N, CA and C of each residue as an Amber inpcrd file, in Angstrom:
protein
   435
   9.2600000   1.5690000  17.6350000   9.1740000   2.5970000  16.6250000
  10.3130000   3.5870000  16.8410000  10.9640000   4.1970000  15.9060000
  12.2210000   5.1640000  15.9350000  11.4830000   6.3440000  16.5340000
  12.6030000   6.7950000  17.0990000  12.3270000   7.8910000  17.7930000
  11.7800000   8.8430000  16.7150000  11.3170000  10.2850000  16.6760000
  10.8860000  11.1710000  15.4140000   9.4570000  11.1250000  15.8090000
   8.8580000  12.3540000  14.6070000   7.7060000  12.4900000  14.4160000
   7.3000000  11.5440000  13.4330000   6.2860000  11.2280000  13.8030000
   5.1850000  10.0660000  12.7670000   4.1710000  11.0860000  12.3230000
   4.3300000  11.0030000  11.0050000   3.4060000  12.3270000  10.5290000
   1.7940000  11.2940000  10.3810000   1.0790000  12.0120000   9.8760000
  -0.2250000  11.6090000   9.9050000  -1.1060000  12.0840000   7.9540000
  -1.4420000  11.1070000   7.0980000  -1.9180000  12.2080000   6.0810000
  -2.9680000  12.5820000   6.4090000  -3.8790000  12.1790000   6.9170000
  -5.1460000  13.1360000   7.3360000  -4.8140000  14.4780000   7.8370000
  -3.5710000  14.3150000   8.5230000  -2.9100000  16.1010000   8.8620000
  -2.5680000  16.7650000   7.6970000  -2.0750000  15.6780000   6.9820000
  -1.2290000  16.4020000   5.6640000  -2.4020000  16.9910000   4.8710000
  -3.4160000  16.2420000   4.7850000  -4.4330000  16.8160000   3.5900000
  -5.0160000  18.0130000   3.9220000  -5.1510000  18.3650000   5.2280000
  -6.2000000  19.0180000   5.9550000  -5.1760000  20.4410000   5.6630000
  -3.7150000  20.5770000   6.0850000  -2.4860000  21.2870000   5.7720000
  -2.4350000  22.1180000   3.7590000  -2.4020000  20.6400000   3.3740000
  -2.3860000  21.0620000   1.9450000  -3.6210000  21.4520000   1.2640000
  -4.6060000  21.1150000   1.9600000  -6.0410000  21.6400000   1.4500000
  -6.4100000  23.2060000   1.3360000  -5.9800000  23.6400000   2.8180000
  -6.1620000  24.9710000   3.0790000  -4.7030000  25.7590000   1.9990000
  -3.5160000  25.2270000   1.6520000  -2.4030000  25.9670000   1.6960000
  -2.7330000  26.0680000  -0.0960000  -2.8560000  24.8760000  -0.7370000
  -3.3260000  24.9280000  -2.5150000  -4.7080000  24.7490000  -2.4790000
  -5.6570000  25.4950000  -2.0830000  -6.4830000  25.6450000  -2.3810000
  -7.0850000  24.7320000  -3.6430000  -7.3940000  23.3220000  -2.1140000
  -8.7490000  22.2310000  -3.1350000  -7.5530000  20.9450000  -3.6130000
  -6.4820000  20.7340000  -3.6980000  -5.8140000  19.7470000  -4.8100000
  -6.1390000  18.8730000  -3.9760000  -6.6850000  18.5490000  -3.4020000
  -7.5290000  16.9150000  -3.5830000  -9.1810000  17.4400000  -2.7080000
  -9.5110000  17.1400000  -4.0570000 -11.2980000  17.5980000  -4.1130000
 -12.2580000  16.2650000  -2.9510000 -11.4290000  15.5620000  -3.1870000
 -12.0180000  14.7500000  -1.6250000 -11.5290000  14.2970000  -1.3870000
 -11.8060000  13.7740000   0.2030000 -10.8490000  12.7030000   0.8850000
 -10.7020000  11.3540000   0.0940000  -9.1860000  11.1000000   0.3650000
  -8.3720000   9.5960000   0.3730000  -9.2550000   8.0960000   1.1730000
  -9.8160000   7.7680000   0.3930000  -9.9650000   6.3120000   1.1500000
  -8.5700000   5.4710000   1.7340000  -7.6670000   6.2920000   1.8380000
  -6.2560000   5.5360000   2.5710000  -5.8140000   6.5140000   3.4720000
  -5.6990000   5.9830000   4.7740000  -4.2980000   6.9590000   5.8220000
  -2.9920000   6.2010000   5.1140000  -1.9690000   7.4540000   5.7700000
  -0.6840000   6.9760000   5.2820000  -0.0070000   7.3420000   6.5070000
   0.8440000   6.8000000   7.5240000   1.5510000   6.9880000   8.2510000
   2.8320000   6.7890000   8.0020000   3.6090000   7.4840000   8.7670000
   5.5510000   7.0830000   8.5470000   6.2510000   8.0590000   9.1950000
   7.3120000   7.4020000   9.1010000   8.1240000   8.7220000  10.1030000
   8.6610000  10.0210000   8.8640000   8.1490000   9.7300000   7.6630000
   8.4850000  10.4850000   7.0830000   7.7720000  10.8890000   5.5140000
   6.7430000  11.8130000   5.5520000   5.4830000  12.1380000   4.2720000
   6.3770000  13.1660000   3.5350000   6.2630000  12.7700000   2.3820000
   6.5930000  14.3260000   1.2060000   5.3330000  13.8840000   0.2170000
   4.6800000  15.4310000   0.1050000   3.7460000  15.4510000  -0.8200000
   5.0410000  15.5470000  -2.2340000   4.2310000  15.3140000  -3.7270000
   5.2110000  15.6310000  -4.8490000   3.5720000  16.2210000  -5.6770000
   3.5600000  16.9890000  -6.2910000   2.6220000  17.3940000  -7.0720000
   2.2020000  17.1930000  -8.0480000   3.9300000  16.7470000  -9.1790000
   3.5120000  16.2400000 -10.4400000   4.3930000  14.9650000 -10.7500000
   3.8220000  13.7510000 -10.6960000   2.4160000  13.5870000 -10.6860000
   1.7990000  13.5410000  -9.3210000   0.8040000  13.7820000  -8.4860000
   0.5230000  14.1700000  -7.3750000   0.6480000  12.4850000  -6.6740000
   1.3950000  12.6110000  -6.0680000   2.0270000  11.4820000  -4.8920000
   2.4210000  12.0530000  -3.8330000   2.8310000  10.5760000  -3.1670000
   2.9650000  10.5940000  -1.7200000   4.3290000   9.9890000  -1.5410000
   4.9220000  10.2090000  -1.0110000   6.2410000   9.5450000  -0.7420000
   6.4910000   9.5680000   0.8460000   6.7620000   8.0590000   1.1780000
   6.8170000   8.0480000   2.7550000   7.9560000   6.7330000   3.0180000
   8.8220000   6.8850000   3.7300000   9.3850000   6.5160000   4.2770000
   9.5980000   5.9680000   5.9170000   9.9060000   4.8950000   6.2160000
  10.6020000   4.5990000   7.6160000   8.9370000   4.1260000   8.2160000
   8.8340000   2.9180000   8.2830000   8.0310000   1.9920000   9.1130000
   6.4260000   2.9260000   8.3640000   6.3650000   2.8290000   7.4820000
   4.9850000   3.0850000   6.5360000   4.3690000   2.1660000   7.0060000
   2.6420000   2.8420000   7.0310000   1.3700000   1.8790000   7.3290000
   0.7250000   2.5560000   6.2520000  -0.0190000   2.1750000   5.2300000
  -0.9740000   2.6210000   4.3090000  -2.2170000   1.3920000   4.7980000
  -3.3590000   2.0880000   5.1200000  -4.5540000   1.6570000   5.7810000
  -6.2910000   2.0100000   4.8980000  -6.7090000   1.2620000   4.4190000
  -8.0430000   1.0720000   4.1550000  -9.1020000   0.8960000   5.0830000
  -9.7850000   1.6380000   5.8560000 -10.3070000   1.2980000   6.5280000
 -11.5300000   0.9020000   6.3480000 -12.5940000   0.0280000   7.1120000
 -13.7580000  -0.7770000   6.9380000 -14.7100000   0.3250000   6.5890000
 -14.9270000   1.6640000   7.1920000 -15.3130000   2.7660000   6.7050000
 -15.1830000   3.6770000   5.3370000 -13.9160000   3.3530000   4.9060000
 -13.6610000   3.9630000   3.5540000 -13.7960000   2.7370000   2.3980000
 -14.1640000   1.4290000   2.7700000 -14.6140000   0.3050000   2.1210000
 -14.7150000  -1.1010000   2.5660000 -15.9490000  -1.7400000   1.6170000
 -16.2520000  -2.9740000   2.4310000 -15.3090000  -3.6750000   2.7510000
 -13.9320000  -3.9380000   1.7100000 -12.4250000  -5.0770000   1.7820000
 -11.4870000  -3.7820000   2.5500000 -11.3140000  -3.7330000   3.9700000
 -10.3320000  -3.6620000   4.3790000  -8.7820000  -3.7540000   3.9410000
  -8.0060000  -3.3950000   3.9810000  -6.3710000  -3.6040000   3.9220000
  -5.6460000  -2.9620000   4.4590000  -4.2440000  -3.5320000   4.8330000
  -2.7480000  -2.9790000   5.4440000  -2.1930000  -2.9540000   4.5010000
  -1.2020000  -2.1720000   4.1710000   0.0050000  -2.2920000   3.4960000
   1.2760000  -1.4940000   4.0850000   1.8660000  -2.8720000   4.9960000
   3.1160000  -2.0870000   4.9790000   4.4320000  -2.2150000   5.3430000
   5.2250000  -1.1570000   4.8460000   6.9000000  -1.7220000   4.3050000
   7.9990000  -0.1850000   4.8810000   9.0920000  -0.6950000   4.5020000
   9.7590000   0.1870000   5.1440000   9.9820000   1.7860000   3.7780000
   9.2480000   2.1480000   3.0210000   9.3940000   2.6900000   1.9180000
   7.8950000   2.7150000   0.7450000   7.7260000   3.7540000   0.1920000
   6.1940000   3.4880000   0.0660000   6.3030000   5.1560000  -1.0490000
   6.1030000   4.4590000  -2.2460000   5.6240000   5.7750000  -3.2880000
   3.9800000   5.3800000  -3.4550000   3.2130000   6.1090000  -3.3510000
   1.3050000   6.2480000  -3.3800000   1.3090000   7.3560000  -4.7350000
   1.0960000   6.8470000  -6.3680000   0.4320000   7.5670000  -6.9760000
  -0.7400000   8.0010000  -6.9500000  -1.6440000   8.9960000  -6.0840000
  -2.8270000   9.4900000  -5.6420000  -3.8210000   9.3900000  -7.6780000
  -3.6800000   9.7660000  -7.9860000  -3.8220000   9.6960000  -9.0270000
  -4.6760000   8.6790000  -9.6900000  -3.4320000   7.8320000  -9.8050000
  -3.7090000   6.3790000 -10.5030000  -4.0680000   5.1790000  -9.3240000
  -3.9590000   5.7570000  -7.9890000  -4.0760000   4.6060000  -7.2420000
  -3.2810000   3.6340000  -7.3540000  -1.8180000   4.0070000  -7.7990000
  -0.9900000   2.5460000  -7.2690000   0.2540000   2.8540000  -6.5820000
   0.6580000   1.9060000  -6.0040000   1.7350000   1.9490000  -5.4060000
   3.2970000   1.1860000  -5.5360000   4.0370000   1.8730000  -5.1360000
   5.6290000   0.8430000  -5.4240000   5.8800000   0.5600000  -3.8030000
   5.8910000  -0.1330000  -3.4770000   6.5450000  -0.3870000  -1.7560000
   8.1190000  -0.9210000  -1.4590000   8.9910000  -1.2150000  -0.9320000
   9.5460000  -2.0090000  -0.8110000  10.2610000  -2.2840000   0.3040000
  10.9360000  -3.1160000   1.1010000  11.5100000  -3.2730000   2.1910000
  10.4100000  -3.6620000   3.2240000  10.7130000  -4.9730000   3.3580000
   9.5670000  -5.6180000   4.4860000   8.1950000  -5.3920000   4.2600000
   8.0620000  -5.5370000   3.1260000   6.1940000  -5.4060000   2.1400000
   5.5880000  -6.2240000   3.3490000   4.4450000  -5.9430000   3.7770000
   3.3230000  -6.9850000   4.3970000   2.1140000  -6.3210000   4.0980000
   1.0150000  -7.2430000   3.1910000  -0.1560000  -7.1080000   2.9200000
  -1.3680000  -7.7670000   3.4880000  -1.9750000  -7.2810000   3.7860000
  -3.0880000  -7.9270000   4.8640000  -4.2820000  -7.5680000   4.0690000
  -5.1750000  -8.5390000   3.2930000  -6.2420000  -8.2290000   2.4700000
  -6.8890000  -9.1310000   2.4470000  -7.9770000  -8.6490000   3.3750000
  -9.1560000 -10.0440000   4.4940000  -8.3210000 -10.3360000   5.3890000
  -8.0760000 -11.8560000   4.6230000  -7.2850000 -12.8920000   5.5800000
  -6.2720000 -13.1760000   5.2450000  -6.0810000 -13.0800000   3.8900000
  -4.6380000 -12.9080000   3.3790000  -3.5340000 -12.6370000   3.3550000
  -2.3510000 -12.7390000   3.2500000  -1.4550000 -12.4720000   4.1630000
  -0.4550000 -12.3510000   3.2050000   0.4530000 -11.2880000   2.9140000
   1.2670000 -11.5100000   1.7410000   2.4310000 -10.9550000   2.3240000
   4.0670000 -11.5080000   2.3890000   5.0700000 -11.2380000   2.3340000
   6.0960000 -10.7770000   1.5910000   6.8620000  -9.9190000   1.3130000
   7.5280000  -9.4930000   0.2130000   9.0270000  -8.4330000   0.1420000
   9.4720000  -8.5400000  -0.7900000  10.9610000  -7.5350000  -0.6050000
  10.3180000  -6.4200000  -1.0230000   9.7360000  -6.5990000  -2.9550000
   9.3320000  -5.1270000  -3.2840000   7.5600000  -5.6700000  -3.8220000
   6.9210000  -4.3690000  -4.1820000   5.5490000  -5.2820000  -4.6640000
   5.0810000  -3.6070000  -5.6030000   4.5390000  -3.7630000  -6.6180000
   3.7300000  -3.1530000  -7.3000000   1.7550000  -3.1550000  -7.1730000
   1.3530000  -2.3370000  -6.9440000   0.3120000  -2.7070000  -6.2690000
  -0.5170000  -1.7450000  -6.9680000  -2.1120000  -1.8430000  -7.4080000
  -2.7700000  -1.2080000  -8.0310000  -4.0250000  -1.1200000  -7.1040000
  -4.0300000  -0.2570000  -6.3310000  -5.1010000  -0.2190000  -4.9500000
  -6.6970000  -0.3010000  -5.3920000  -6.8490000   0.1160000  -6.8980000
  -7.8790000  -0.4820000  -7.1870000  -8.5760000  -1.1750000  -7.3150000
  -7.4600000  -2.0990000  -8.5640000  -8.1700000  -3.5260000  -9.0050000
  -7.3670000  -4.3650000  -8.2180000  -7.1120000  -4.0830000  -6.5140000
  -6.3280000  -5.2500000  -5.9260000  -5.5060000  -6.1390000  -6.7710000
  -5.2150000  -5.6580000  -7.5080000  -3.9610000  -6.7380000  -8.3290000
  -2.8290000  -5.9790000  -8.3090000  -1.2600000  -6.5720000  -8.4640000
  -0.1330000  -6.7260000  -8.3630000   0.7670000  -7.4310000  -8.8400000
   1.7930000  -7.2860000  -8.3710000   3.1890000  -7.7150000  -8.0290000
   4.2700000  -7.9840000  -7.2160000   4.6580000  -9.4430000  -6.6550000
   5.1060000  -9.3490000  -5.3450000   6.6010000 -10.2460000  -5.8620000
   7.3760000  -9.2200000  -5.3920000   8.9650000  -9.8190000  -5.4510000
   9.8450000 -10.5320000  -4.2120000   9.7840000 -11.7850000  -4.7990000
  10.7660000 -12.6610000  -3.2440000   9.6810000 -12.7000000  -2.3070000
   8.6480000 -12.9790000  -2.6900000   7.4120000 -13.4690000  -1.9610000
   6.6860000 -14.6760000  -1.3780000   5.8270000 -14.5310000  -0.3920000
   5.2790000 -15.7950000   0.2960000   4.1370000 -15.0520000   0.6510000
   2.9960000 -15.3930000   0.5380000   1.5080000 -15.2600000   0.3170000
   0.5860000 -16.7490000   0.6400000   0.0550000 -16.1520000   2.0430000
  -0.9080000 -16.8350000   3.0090000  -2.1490000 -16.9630000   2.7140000
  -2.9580000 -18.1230000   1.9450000  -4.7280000 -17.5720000   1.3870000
  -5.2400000 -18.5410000   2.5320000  -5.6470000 -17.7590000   3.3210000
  -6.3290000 -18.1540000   4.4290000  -7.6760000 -19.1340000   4.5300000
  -8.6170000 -18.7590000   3.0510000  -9.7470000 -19.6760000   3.0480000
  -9.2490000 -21.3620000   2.8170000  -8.2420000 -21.5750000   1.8870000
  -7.4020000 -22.6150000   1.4400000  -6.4570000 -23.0380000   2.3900000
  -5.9330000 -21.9820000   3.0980000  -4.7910000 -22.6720000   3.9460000
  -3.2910000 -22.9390000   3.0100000  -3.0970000 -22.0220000   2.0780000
  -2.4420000 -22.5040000   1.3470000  -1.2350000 -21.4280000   1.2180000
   0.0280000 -21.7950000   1.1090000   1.2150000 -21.1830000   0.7720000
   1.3880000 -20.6700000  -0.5620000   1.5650000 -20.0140000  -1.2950000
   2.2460000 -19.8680000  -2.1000000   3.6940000 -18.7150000  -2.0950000
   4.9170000 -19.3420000  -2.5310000   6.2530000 -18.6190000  -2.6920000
   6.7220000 -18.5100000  -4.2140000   7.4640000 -17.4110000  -4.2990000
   7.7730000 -17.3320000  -5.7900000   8.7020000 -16.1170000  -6.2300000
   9.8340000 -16.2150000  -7.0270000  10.1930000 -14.5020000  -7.2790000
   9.9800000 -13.8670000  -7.6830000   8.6520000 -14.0980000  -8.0830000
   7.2690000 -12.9970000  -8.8210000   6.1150000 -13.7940000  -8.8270000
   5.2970000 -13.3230000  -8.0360000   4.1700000 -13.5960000  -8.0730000
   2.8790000 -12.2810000  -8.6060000   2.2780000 -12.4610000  -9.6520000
   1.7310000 -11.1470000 -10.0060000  -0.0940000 -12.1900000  -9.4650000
  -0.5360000 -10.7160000  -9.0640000  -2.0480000 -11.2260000  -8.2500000
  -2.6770000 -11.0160000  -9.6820000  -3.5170000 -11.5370000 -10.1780000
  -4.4480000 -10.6910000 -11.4840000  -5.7840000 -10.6050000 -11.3860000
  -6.2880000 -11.6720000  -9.8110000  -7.9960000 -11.1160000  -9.5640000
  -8.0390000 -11.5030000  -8.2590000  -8.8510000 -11.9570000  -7.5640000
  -9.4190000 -11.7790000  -6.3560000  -8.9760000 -13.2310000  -6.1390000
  -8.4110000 -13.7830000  -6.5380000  -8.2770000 -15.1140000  -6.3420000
  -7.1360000 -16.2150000  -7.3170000  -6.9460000 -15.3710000  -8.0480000
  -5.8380000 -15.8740000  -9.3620000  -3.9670000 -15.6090000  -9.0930000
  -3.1420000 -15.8510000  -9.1140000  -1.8570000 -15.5730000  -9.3010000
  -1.3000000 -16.5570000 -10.6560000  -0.5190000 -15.3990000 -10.9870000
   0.6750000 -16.1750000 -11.7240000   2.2290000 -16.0290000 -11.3450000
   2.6300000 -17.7090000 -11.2030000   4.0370000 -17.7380000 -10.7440000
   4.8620000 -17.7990000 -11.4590000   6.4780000 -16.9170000 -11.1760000
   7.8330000 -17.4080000 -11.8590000   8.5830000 -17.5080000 -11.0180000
   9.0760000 -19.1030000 -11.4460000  10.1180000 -19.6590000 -10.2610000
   9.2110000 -20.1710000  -8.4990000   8.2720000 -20.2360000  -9.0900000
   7.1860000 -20.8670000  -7.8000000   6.4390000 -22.0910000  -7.5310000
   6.2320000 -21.9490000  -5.8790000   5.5920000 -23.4280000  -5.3700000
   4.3390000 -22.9290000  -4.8210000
């Protein structure tokens, strides 16, 4: 890990809670780590940089997930995300590789650019230069095996 501070958002919220009084009325079901957090207000995001971990934990929901890349915009908001640079998604068993990925933390569906995606129950590969997820179990490929 680079030398620097690794900020923490559970610090950040706890910071911005007391300082704007309330702008996020409850906790994040996601930590966000990196060597580098900027809150943005409008639209209220997260912007983090340099070895990002965005984390779901088994506590903040039953499906677990990792997400993470060297670069990382979090619309708090809308719940989605832009990542890019060394994307790795870990969701279950799943295993997803990627340059950039569009990600909707809700409805677990996406977009994965210059990708390779591990489905662990199947054992199965899939690669492609877009692979968009559209359910819990569905992809559609362009330019894929």
């Amino acid at each position: 890990m680079r030398k620097g501070l690794v900020c923490s958002l559970a610090f950040l919220l706890v910071v911005f809670s007391l300082a704007v009084g309330g702008v996020w009325a409850k906790p994040l079901p996601w930590e966000v780590t990196a060597d580098s957090l900027v809150h943005l207000k409008e639209p209220e995001s997260i912007l983090a940089e340099g070895n990002v971990i965005l984390n779901r934990p088994k506590e903040s929901s039953p499906d677990p997930m990792i997400v993470r890349a060297d670069w990382v915009r979090y619309d708090v908001e809308l719940g989605v995300i832009r990542a890019r640079g060394n994307v790795y998604v870990l969701s279950g068993q799943d295993e997803i590789a990627a340059d950039l990925a569009d990600l909707d933390l809700n409805s677990k569906t996406g977009t994965f650019y210059n990708s390779t995606i591990f489905m662990a129950d199947t054992h199965m590969f899939i690669t492609g230069d877009e692979v968009v997820k559209t359910g819990d179990f569905t992809y559609d490929l362009k330019n894929g095996t």
